PDB file of C-alpha atoms in Angstrom:
ATOM      1  CA  MET A   1      -0.096   0.037   0.066  1.00  0.00           C
ATOM      2  CA  THR A   2       1.174   3.530  -0.862  1.00  0.00           C
ATOM      3  CA  ILE A   3       0.396   7.098   0.037  1.00  0.00           C
ATOM      4  CA  PHE A   4      -2.000   6.936  -3.605  1.00  0.00           C
ATOM      5  CA  HIS A   5      -3.731   3.848  -2.433  1.00  0.00           C
ATOM      6  CA  ARG A   6      -5.338   6.386   0.403  1.00  0.00           C
ATOM      7  CA  LEU A   7      -5.225   9.265  -1.949  1.00  0.00           C
ATOM      8  CA  MET A   8      -7.502   7.256  -4.051  1.00  0.00           C
ATOM      9  CA  ASP A   9      -9.621   5.868  -1.813  1.00  0.00           C
ATOM     10  CA  ALA A  10     -13.248   8.367  -1.349  1.00  0.00           C
ATOM     11  CA  GLU A  11     -13.670   7.374   2.033  1.00  0.00           C
ATOM     12  CA  ALA A  12     -10.462   9.218   3.111  1.00  0.00           C
ATOM     13  CA  TYR A  13     -12.824  12.376   1.850  1.00  0.00           C
ATOM     14  CA  ARG A  14     -15.643  14.429   4.017  1.00  0.00           C
ATOM     15  CA  ASN A  15     -16.868  14.889   0.901  1.00  0.00           C
ATOM     16  CA  LYS A  16     -16.240  10.827  -0.516  1.00  0.00           C
ATOM     17  CA  THR A  17     -14.703  12.540  -3.802  1.00  0.00           C
ATOM     18  CA  VAL A  18     -11.490  11.449  -4.899  1.00  0.00           C
ATOM     19  CA  PRO A  19      -8.752  14.372  -5.818  1.00  0.00           C
ATOM     20  CA  SER A  20      -9.016  14.837 -10.067  1.00  0.00           C
ATOM     21  CA  ALA A  21      -5.853  13.704 -12.269  1.00  0.00           C
ATOM     22  CA  ASP A  22      -4.287  17.082 -11.732  1.00  0.00           C
ATOM     23  CA  SER A  23      -4.659  17.187  -8.081  1.00  0.00           C
ATOM     24  CA  LEU A  24      -3.260  13.657  -8.091  1.00  0.00           C
ATOM     25  CA  TYR A  25      -0.641  14.980  -9.842  1.00  0.00           C
ATOM     26  CA  GLU A  26       0.491  18.252  -7.999  1.00  0.00           C
ATOM     27  CA  GLU A  27       0.435  16.165  -4.875  1.00  0.00           C
ATOM     28  CA  ALA A  28       2.822  13.225  -6.666  1.00  0.00           C
ATOM     29  CA  GLN A  29       5.584  16.342  -7.567  1.00  0.00           C
ATOM     30  CA  ALA A  30       5.764  17.688  -3.887  1.00  0.00           C
ATOM     31  CA  LEU A  31       6.230  13.833  -2.617  1.00  0.00           C
ATOM     32  CA  MET A  32       9.281  13.907  -5.482  1.00  0.00           C
ATOM     33  CA  PHE A  33      10.605  17.194  -4.579  1.00  0.00           C
ATOM     34  CA  GLY A  34       9.559  18.199  -1.103  1.00  0.00           C
ATOM     35  CA  GLY A  35      12.357  17.634   0.506  1.00  0.00           C
ATOM     36  CA  ALA A  36      15.358  16.971  -0.874  1.00  0.00           C
ATOM     37  CA  ASP A  37      15.294  19.820  -3.842  1.00  0.00           C
ATOM     38  CA  THR A  38      14.361  22.336  -0.757  1.00  0.00           C
ATOM     39  CA  VAL A  39      18.134  20.826   1.424  1.00  0.00           C
ATOM     40  CA  GLY A  40      19.560  20.642  -1.576  1.00  0.00           C
ATOM     41  CA  SER A  41      19.180  24.122  -2.624  1.00  0.00           C
ATOM     42  CA  THR A  42      19.628  25.337   1.019  1.00  0.00           C
ATOM     43  CA  LEU A  43      23.010  24.192   1.195  1.00  0.00           C
ATOM     44  CA  MET A  44      24.354  25.390  -2.017  1.00  0.00           C
ATOM     45  CA  VAL A  45      23.411  28.996  -0.938  1.00  0.00           C
ATOM     46  CA  GLY A  46      24.698  28.483   2.576  1.00  0.00           C
ATOM     47  CA  THR A  47      28.125  27.445   0.933  1.00  0.00           C
ATOM     48  CA  HIS A  48      27.908  29.876  -1.235  1.00  0.00           C
ATOM     49  CA  TYR A  49      27.556  32.993   1.284  1.00  0.00           C
ATOM     50  CA  LEU A  50      30.159  30.880   3.280  1.00  0.00           C
ATOM     51  CA  LEU A  51      33.112  30.623   0.921  1.00  0.00           C
ATOM     52  CA  GLN A  52      32.434  34.634  -0.275  1.00  0.00           C
ATOM     53  CA  GLN A  53      33.652  35.047   4.004  1.00  0.00           C
ATOM     54  CA  PRO A  54      35.984  33.754   4.853  1.00  0.00           C
ATOM     55  CA  ASP A  55      35.849  34.125   8.801  1.00  0.00           C
ATOM     56  CA  LYS A  56      32.396  32.822   8.371  1.00  0.00           C
ATOM     57  CA  LEU A  57      33.272  29.627   7.120  1.00  0.00           C
ATOM     58  CA  GLN A  58      35.742  29.926   9.451  1.00  0.00           C
ATOM     59  CA  LYS A  59      34.237  30.177  12.727  1.00  0.00           C
ATOM     60  CA  LEU A  60      31.460  27.656  11.393  1.00  0.00           C
ATOM     61  CA  LYS A  61      34.684  25.178  11.299  1.00  0.00           C
ATOM     62  CA  ALA A  62      35.781  25.703  15.066  1.00  0.00           C
ATOM     63  CA  GLU A  63      32.552  25.518  16.197  1.00  0.00           C
ATOM     64  CA  LEU A  64      32.516  22.125  14.086  1.00  0.00           C
ATOM     65  CA  SER A  65      35.802  21.139  15.080  1.00  0.00           C
ATOM     66  CA  GLU A  66      35.173  21.582  18.507  1.00  0.00           C
ATOM     67  CA  ALA A  67      32.090  19.216  18.408  1.00  0.00           C
ATOM     68  CA  TRP A  68      33.489  16.834  16.246  1.00  0.00           C
ATOM     69  CA  PRO A  69      37.135  16.192  16.542  1.00  0.00           C
ATOM     70  CA  SER A  70      38.251  13.561  14.799  1.00  0.00           C
ATOM     71  CA  LEU A  71      36.445  11.780  11.606  1.00  0.00           C
ATOM     72  CA  ASP A  72      37.751   8.573  12.856  1.00  0.00           C
ATOM     73  CA  GLY A  73      36.328   8.910  15.905  1.00  0.00           C
ATOM     74  CA  ASN A  74      32.822   8.683  17.088  1.00  0.00           C
ATOM     75  CA  GLU A  75      30.215  11.011  15.378  1.00  0.00           C
ATOM     76  CA  PRO A  76      28.468  13.304  17.382  1.00  0.00           C
ATOM     77  CA  LYS A  77      24.618  12.964  18.512  1.00  0.00           C
ATOM     78  CA  LEU A  78      22.670  14.653  16.445  1.00  0.00           C
ATOM     79  CA  ARG A  79      21.482  16.959  19.749  1.00  0.00           C
ATOM     80  CA  ASP A  80      24.521  17.621  20.040  1.00  0.00           C
ATOM     81  CA  LEU A  81      24.777  19.302  16.477  1.00  0.00           C
ATOM     82  CA  GLU A  82      21.706  21.144  17.426  1.00  0.00           C
ATOM     83  CA  ILE A  83      23.057  23.350  20.571  1.00  0.00           C
ATOM     84  CA  LEU A  84      25.454  24.706  17.883  1.00  0.00           C
ATOM     85  CA  PRO A  85      24.668  28.127  18.486  1.00  0.00           C
ATOM     86  CA  TYR A  86      26.726  29.266  14.867  1.00  0.00           C
ATOM     87  CA  LEU A  87      25.905  26.634  12.925  1.00  0.00           C
ATOM     88  CA  ASN A  88      22.477  26.865  13.878  1.00  0.00           C
ATOM     89  CA  ALA A  89      22.477  30.623  13.190  1.00  0.00           C
ATOM     90  CA  VAL A  90      23.813  29.266   9.669  1.00  0.00           C
ATOM     91  CA  LEU A  91      21.620  27.012   8.986  1.00  0.00           C
ATOM     92  CA  LYS A  92      18.667  29.497   9.803  1.00  0.00           C
ATOM     93  CA  GLU A  93      20.093  32.067   7.868  1.00  0.00           C
ATOM     94  CA  SER A  94      20.616  29.538   4.581  1.00  0.00           C
ATOM     95  CA  LEU A  95      17.316  29.242   5.463  1.00  0.00           C
ATOM     96  CA  ARG A  96      15.948  32.685   5.115  1.00  0.00           C
ATOM     97  CA  MET A  97      18.292  32.889   1.833  1.00  0.00           C
ATOM     98  CA  ASN A  98      16.560  30.674  -0.015  1.00  0.00           C
ATOM     99  CA  SER A  99      13.517  30.886  -2.033  1.00  0.00           C
ATOM    100  CA  GLY A 100      12.415  27.251  -1.307  1.00  0.00           C
ATOM    101  CA  VAL A 101      10.441  26.896  -4.063  1.00  0.00           C
ATOM    102  CA  VAL A 102      12.556  25.253  -6.463  1.00  0.00           C
ATOM    103  CA  SER A 103       9.978  25.158  -9.414  1.00  0.00           C
ATOM    104  CA  GLY A 104       7.435  28.029 -10.393  1.00  0.00           C
ATOM    105  CA  LEU A 105       3.825  27.381  -8.824  1.00  0.00           C
ATOM    106  CA  LEU A 106       0.259  26.003 -10.637  1.00  0.00           C
ATOM    107  CA  ARG A 107      -1.274  29.117 -12.193  1.00  0.00           C
ATOM    108  CA  VAL A 108      -3.710  29.349 -14.475  1.00  0.00           C
ATOM    109  CA  VAL A 109      -4.756  32.223 -16.062  1.00  0.00           C
ATOM    110  CA  PRO A 110      -7.934  33.714 -15.540  1.00  0.00           C
ATOM    111  CA  PRO A 111     -10.643  33.435 -17.300  1.00  0.00           C
ATOM    112  CA  THR A 112     -10.187  37.496 -18.637  1.00  0.00           C
ATOM    113  CA  GLY A 113      -7.326  36.796 -20.248  1.00  0.00           C
ATOM    114  CA  ALA A 114      -3.520  38.513 -19.492  1.00  0.00           C
ATOM    115  CA  VAL A 115      -1.064  40.173 -20.308  1.00  0.00           C
ATOM    116  CA  ILE A 116       2.417  39.223 -19.549  1.00  0.00           C
ATOM    117  CA  ASP A 117       5.713  41.698 -20.455  1.00  0.00           C
ATOM    118  CA  GLY A 118       3.274  42.969 -23.211  1.00  0.00           C
ATOM    119  CA  VAL A 119       2.565  39.527 -24.597  1.00  0.00           C
ATOM    120  CA  ALA A 120      -1.432  38.433 -24.310  1.00  0.00           C
ATOM    121  CA  VAL A 121      -2.288  34.839 -22.613  1.00  0.00           C
ATOM    122  CA  PRO A 122      -5.572  33.618 -23.101  1.00  0.00           C
ATOM    123  CA  PRO A 123      -7.617  32.187 -19.962  1.00  0.00           C
ATOM    124  CA  GLY A 124      -7.864  29.023 -18.913  1.00  0.00           C
ATOM    125  CA  VAL A 125      -3.636  28.269 -20.016  1.00  0.00           C
ATOM    126  CA  ASN A 126      -2.136  26.314 -17.175  1.00  0.00           C
ATOM    127  CA  SER A 127       1.832  26.942 -16.298  1.00  0.00           C
ATOM    128  CA  HIS A 128       2.143  24.084 -15.020  1.00  0.00           C
ATOM    129  CA  PRO A 129       0.453  21.480 -18.039  1.00  0.00           C
ATOM    130  CA  SER A 130      -0.295  17.843 -16.514  1.00  0.00           C
ATOM    131  CA  PRO A 131       1.154  15.349 -18.933  1.00  0.00           C
ATOM    132  CA  GLY A 132      -0.288  14.703 -21.768  1.00  0.00           C
ATOM    133  CA  SER A 133      -2.360  17.956 -21.299  1.00  0.00           C
ATOM    134  CA  THR A 134      -2.291  20.491 -24.767  1.00  0.00           C
ATOM    135  CA  SER A 135      -2.529  23.572 -22.531  1.00  0.00           C
TER     136      SER A 135
END
């Protein structure tokens, strides 16, 4: 049994209606990319800014070296790393600097249509069409 078995179970919903194929597609996108790309892009952003500021990178290295003096020894427990103030500050700042979203969010042009950068876009156009869609 997978999460999609539960999503396809009408009894799981108050209105007893299974989500549309488009909704299931969006759910699949969230499951596939949620977490992995966010973590990766946050680490990339944090690393980029640390490399631009060697003093900050050195401060982080010093704190980590104190908590984890030898890579050959026992690694610290998560709770030991969670209390490191500078590591936490770097992680929080990296999260703040990162957008968190690695792809555009679903957008559908309203019934009145739209003009984007001088280009007329007809009503109902979907910015992320589902597989097999012609929009």
